[in-house]
Short mmCIF file of C-alpha atoms in Angstrom, two decimals:
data_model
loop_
_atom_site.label_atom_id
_atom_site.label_comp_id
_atom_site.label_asym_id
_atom_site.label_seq_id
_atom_site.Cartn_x
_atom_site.Cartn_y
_atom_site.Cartn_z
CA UNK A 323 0.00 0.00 0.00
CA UNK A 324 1.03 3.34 -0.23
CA UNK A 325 1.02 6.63 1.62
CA UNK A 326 -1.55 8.94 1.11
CA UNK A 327 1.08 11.54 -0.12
CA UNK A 328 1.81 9.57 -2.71
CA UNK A 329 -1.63 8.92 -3.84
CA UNK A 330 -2.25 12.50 -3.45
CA UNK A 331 0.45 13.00 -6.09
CA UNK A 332 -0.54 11.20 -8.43
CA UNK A 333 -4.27 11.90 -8.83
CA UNK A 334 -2.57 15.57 -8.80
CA UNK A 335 -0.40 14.88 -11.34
CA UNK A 336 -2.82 13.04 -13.83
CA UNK A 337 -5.11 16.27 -13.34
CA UNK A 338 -2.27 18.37 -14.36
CA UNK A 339 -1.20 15.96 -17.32
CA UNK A 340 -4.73 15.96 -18.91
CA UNK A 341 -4.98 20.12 -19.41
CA UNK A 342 -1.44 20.46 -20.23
CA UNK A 343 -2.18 17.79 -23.19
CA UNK A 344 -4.09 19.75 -25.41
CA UNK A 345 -2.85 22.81 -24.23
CA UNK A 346 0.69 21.94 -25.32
CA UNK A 347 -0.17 20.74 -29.00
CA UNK A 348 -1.41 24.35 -29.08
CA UNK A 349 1.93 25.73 -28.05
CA UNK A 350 3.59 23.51 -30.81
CA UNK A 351 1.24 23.78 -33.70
CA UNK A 352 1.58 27.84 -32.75
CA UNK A 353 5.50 28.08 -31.95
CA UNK A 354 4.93 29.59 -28.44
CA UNK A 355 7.59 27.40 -26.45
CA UNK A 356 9.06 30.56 -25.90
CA UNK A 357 6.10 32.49 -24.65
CA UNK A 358 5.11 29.72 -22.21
CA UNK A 359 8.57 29.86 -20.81
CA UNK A 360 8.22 33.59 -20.33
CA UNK A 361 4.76 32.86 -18.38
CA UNK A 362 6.83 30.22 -16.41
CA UNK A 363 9.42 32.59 -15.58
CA UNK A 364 7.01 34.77 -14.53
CA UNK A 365 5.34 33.13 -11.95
CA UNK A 366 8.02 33.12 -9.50
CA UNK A 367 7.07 37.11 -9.34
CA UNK A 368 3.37 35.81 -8.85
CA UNK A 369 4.56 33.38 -5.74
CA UNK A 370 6.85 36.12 -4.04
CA UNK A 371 3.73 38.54 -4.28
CA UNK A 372 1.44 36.01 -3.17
CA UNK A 373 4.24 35.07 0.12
CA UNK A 374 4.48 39.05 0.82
CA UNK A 375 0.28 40.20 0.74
CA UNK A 376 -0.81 36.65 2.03
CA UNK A 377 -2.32 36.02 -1.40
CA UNK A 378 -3.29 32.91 -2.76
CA UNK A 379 -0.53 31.42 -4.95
CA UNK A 380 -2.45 30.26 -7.38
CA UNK A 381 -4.26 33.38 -8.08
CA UNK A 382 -1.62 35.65 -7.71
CA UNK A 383 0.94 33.60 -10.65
CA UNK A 384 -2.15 33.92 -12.43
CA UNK A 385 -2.60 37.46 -12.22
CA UNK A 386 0.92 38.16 -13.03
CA UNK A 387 1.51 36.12 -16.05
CA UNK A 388 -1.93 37.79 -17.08
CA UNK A 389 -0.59 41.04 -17.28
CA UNK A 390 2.68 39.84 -18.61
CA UNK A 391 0.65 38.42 -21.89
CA UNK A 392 -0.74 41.88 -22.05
CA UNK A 393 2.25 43.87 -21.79
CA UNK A 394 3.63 41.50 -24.44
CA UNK A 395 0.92 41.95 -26.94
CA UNK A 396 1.14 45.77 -25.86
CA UNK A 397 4.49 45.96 -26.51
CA UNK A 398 4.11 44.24 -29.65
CA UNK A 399 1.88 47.31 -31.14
CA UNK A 400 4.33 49.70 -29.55
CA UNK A 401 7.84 48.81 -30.45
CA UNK A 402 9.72 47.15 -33.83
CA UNK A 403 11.39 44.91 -31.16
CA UNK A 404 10.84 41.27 -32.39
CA UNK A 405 8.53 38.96 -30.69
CA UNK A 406 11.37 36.68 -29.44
CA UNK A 407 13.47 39.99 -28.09
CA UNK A 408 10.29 40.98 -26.51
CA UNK A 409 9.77 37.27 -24.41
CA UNK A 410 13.16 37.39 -23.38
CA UNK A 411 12.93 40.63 -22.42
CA UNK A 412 9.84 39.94 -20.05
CA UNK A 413 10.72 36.82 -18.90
CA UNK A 414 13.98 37.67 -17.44
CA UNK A 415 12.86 40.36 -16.05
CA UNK A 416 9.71 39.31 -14.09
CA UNK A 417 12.25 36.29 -12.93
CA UNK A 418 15.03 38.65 -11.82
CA UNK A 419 12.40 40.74 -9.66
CA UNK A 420 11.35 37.93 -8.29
CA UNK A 421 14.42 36.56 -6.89
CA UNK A 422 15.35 40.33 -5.59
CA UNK A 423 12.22 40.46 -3.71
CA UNK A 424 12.59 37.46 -2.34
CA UNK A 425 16.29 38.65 -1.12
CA UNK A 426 14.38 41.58 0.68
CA UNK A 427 11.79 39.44 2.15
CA UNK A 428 14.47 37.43 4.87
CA UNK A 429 11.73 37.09 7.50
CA UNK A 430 9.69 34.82 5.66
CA UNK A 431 10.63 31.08 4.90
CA UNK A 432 11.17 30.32 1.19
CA UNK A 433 11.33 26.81 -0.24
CA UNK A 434 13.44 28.18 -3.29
CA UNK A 435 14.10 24.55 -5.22
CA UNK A 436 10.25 24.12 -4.14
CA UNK A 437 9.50 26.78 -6.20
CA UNK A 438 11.58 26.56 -9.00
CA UNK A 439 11.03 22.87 -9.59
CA UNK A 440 7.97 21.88 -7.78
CA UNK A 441 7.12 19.43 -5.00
CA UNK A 442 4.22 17.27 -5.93
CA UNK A 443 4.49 14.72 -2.92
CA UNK A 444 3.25 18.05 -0.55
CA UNK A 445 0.45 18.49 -2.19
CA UNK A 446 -2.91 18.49 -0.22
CA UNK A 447 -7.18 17.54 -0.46
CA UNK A 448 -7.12 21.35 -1.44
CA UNK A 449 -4.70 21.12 -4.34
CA UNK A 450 -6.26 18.32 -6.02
CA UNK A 451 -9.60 20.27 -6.06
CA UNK A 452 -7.89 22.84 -7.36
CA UNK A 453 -6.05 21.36 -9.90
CA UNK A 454 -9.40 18.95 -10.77
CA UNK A 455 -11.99 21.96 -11.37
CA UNK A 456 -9.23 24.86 -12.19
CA UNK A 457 -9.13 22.06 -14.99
CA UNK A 458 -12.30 21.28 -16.05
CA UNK A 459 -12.96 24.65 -16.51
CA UNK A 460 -9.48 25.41 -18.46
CA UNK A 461 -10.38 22.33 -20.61
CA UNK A 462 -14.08 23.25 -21.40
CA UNK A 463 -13.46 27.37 -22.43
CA UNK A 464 -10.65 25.54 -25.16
CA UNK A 465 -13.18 23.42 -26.26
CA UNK A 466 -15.54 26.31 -26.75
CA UNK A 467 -12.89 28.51 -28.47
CA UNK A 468 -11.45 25.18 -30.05
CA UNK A 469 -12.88 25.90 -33.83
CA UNK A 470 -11.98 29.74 -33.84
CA UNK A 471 -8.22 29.23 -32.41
CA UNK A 472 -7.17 26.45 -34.81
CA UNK A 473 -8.43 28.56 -37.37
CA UNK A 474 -6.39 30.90 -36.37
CA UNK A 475 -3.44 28.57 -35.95
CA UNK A 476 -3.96 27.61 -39.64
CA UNK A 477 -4.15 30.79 -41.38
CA UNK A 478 -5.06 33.92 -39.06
CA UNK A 479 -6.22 35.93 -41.82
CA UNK A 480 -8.77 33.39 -43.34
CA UNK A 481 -10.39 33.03 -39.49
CA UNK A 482 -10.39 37.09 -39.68
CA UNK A 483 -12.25 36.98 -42.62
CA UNK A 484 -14.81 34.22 -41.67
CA UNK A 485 -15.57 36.17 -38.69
CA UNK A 486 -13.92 33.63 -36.09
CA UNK A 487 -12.88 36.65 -34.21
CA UNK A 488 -9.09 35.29 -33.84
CA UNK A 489 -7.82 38.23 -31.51
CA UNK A 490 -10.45 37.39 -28.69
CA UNK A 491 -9.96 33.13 -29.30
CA UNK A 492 -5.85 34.23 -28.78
CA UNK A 493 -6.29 36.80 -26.12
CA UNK A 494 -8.19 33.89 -24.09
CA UNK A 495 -5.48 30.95 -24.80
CA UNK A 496 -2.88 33.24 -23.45
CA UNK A 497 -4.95 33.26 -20.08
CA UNK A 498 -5.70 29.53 -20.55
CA UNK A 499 -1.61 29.27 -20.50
CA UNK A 500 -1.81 31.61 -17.50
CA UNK A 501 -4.13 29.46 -15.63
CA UNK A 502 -2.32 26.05 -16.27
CA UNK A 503 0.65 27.35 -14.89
CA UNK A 504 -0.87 28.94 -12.34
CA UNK A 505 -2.31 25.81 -11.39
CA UNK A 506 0.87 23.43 -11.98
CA UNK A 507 3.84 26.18 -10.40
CA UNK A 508 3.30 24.43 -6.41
CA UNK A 509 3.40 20.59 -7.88
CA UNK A 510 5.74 20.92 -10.90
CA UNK A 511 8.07 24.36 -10.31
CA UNK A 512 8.21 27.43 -12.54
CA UNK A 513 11.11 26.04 -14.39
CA UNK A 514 9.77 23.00 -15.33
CA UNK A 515 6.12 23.25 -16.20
CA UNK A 516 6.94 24.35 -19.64
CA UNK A 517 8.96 21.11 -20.08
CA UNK A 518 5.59 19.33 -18.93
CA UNK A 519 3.37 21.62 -21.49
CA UNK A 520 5.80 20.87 -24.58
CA UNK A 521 7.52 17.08 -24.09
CA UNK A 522 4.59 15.19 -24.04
CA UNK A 523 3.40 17.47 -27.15
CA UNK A 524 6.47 17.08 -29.09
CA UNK A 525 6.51 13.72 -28.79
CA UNK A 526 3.03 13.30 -29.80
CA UNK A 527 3.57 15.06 -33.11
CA UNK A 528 6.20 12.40 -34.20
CA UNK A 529 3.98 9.58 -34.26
CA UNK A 530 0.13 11.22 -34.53
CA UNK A 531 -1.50 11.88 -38.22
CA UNK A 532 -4.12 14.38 -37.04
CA UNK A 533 -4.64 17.32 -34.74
CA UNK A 534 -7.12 15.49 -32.36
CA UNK A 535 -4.68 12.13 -32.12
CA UNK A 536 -2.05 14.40 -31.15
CA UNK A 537 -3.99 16.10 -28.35
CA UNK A 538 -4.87 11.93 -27.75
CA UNK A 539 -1.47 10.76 -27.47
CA UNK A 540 -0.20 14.08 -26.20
CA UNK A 541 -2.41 13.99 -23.20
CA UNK A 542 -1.70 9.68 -22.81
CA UNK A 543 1.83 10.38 -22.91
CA UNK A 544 1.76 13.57 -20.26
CA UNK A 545 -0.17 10.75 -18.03
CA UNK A 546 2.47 8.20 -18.58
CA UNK A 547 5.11 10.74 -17.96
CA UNK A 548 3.60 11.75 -14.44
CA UNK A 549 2.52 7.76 -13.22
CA UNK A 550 6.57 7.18 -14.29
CA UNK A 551 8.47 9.50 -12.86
CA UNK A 552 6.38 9.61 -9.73
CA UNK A 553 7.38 5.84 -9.33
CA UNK A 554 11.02 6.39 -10.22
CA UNK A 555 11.20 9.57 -8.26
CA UNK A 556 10.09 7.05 -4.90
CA UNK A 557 12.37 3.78 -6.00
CA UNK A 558 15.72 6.37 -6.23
CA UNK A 559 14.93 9.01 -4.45
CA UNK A 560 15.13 12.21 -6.50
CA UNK A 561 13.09 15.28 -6.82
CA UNK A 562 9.59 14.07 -8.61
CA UNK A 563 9.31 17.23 -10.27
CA UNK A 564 12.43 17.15 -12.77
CA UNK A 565 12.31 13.05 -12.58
CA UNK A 566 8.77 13.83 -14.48
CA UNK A 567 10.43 15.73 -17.20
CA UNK A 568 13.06 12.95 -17.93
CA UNK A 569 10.77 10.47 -17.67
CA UNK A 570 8.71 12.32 -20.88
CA UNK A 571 12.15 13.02 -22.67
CA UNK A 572 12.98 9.24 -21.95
CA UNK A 573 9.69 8.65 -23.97
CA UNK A 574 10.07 11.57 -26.95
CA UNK A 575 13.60 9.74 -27.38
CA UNK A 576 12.12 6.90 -27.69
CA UNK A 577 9.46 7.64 -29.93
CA UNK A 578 11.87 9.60 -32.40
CA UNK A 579 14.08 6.43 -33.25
CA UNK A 580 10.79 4.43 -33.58
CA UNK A 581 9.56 6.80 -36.23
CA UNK A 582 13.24 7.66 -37.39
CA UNK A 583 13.62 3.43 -38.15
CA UNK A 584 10.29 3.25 -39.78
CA UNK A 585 11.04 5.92 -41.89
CA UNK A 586 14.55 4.33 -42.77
CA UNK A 587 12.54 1.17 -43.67
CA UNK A 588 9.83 2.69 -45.89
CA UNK A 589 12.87 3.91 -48.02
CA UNK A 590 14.73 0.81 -48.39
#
């Protein structure tokens, strides 16, 4: 039998798998690896706020990398700075005043490595509600905006002209990225949760043949990533959090030389 902890983690961590999944294909098919990492890097602002006002974490990451999307796409229609220059801009900055105010806040305990890469076994009841709902409802809003934004993935400018409304189905899958990290920074870290969002993506688009198998396999392999490295993490004794992430590179690895050897064999 096992602990509760441990149970605790992994319901937690199959909640978290199943948004990320079709979240991340999103962030592939769109090229925004970047931009989540900037929302990542963000949130460690959102947890040093939330520490110093008594906030709820949760809510306050998600209010910061909320108004970091809409600096970025004000910046965007305010400079000639590139979109890249612009992310890297944001992102180190929101992360470098978040470790300074955490260097001015000395009377309050900080689990740094906590924060930076997560600590799923400490999760609590709480949490999983969290993560469960915070979910659902993440999950059903994409499905609602689901048509308009992969139209918009596609070609922006044919959605435009259908009337798809692409700015509004884009303005509300930044917040969706907002609100999955906001919900993932306590169990995976603000440094990893982008890893989590793209991997299992990634290695779905090597061996799918449609969008909706990819967010399928995507969101099977995110799963399998989580039950794995949770197990490994307890057998050796490392940090769950970044054994997660290997365990999904273990798998894209894995998949690429099955699809690289199949290829090699259709053209002998």
């Amino acid at each position: 039998m096992f602990d509760d902890f441990f149970i605790r983690a992994l319901v937690t961590g199959v909640g978290i798998a199943i948004v990320v999944g079709p979240l991340g294909c999103f962030v592939i098919w769109r090229r925004l690896s970047y931009f989540g990492d900037t929302l990542s890097h963000s949130a460690l602002l959102g947890v040093t706020l939330a520490y110093s006002f008594s906030l709820n974490i949760s809510l306050s990451v998600f209010i910061i990398s909320a108004v970091v999307a809409l600096l970025l796409i004000n910046l965007q229609k305010r400079t000639k700075l590139a979109g890249d220059s612009l992310l890297g801009l944001l992102a180190h900055s929101t992360l470098a005043i978040g470790l300074v105010l955490i260097g001015f806040l000395s009377y309050i305990r900080f689990d740094l490595m906590g924060l930076l890469f997560g600590d799923i076994l400490a999760v609590t009841i709480e949490d999983i509600a969290l993560v469960w709902v915070g979910g659902f409802v993440i999950l059903g809003i994409l499905y609602f905006i689901w048509k308009s934004l992969f139209s918009a993935t596609v070609n922006y400018d044919l959605s435009a002209a259908e009337g798809m409304k692409p700015e509004v189905s884009n303005f509300i899958f930044t917040l969706l990225l907002a609100g999955v990290i906001a919900l993932s920074i306590k169990m995976i870290g603000a440094l990893l949760i982008t890893g989590l969002l793209l991997i299992p993506a990634a290695t779905a688009r090597n061996i799918s043949s449609s969008p909706h198998q990819m967010v399928f396999l995507a969101t099977i392999v995110g799963i399998i990533s989580v039950i794995t490295g949770l197990f490994t993490s307890l057998e050796l004794n490392t940090s769950s959090g970044p054994t997660i992430i290997v365990v999904a590179l273990i798998l894209f690895i894995v998949c690429l030389l099955y699809t690289s050897d199949a290829a090699d064999e259709e053209d002998s």
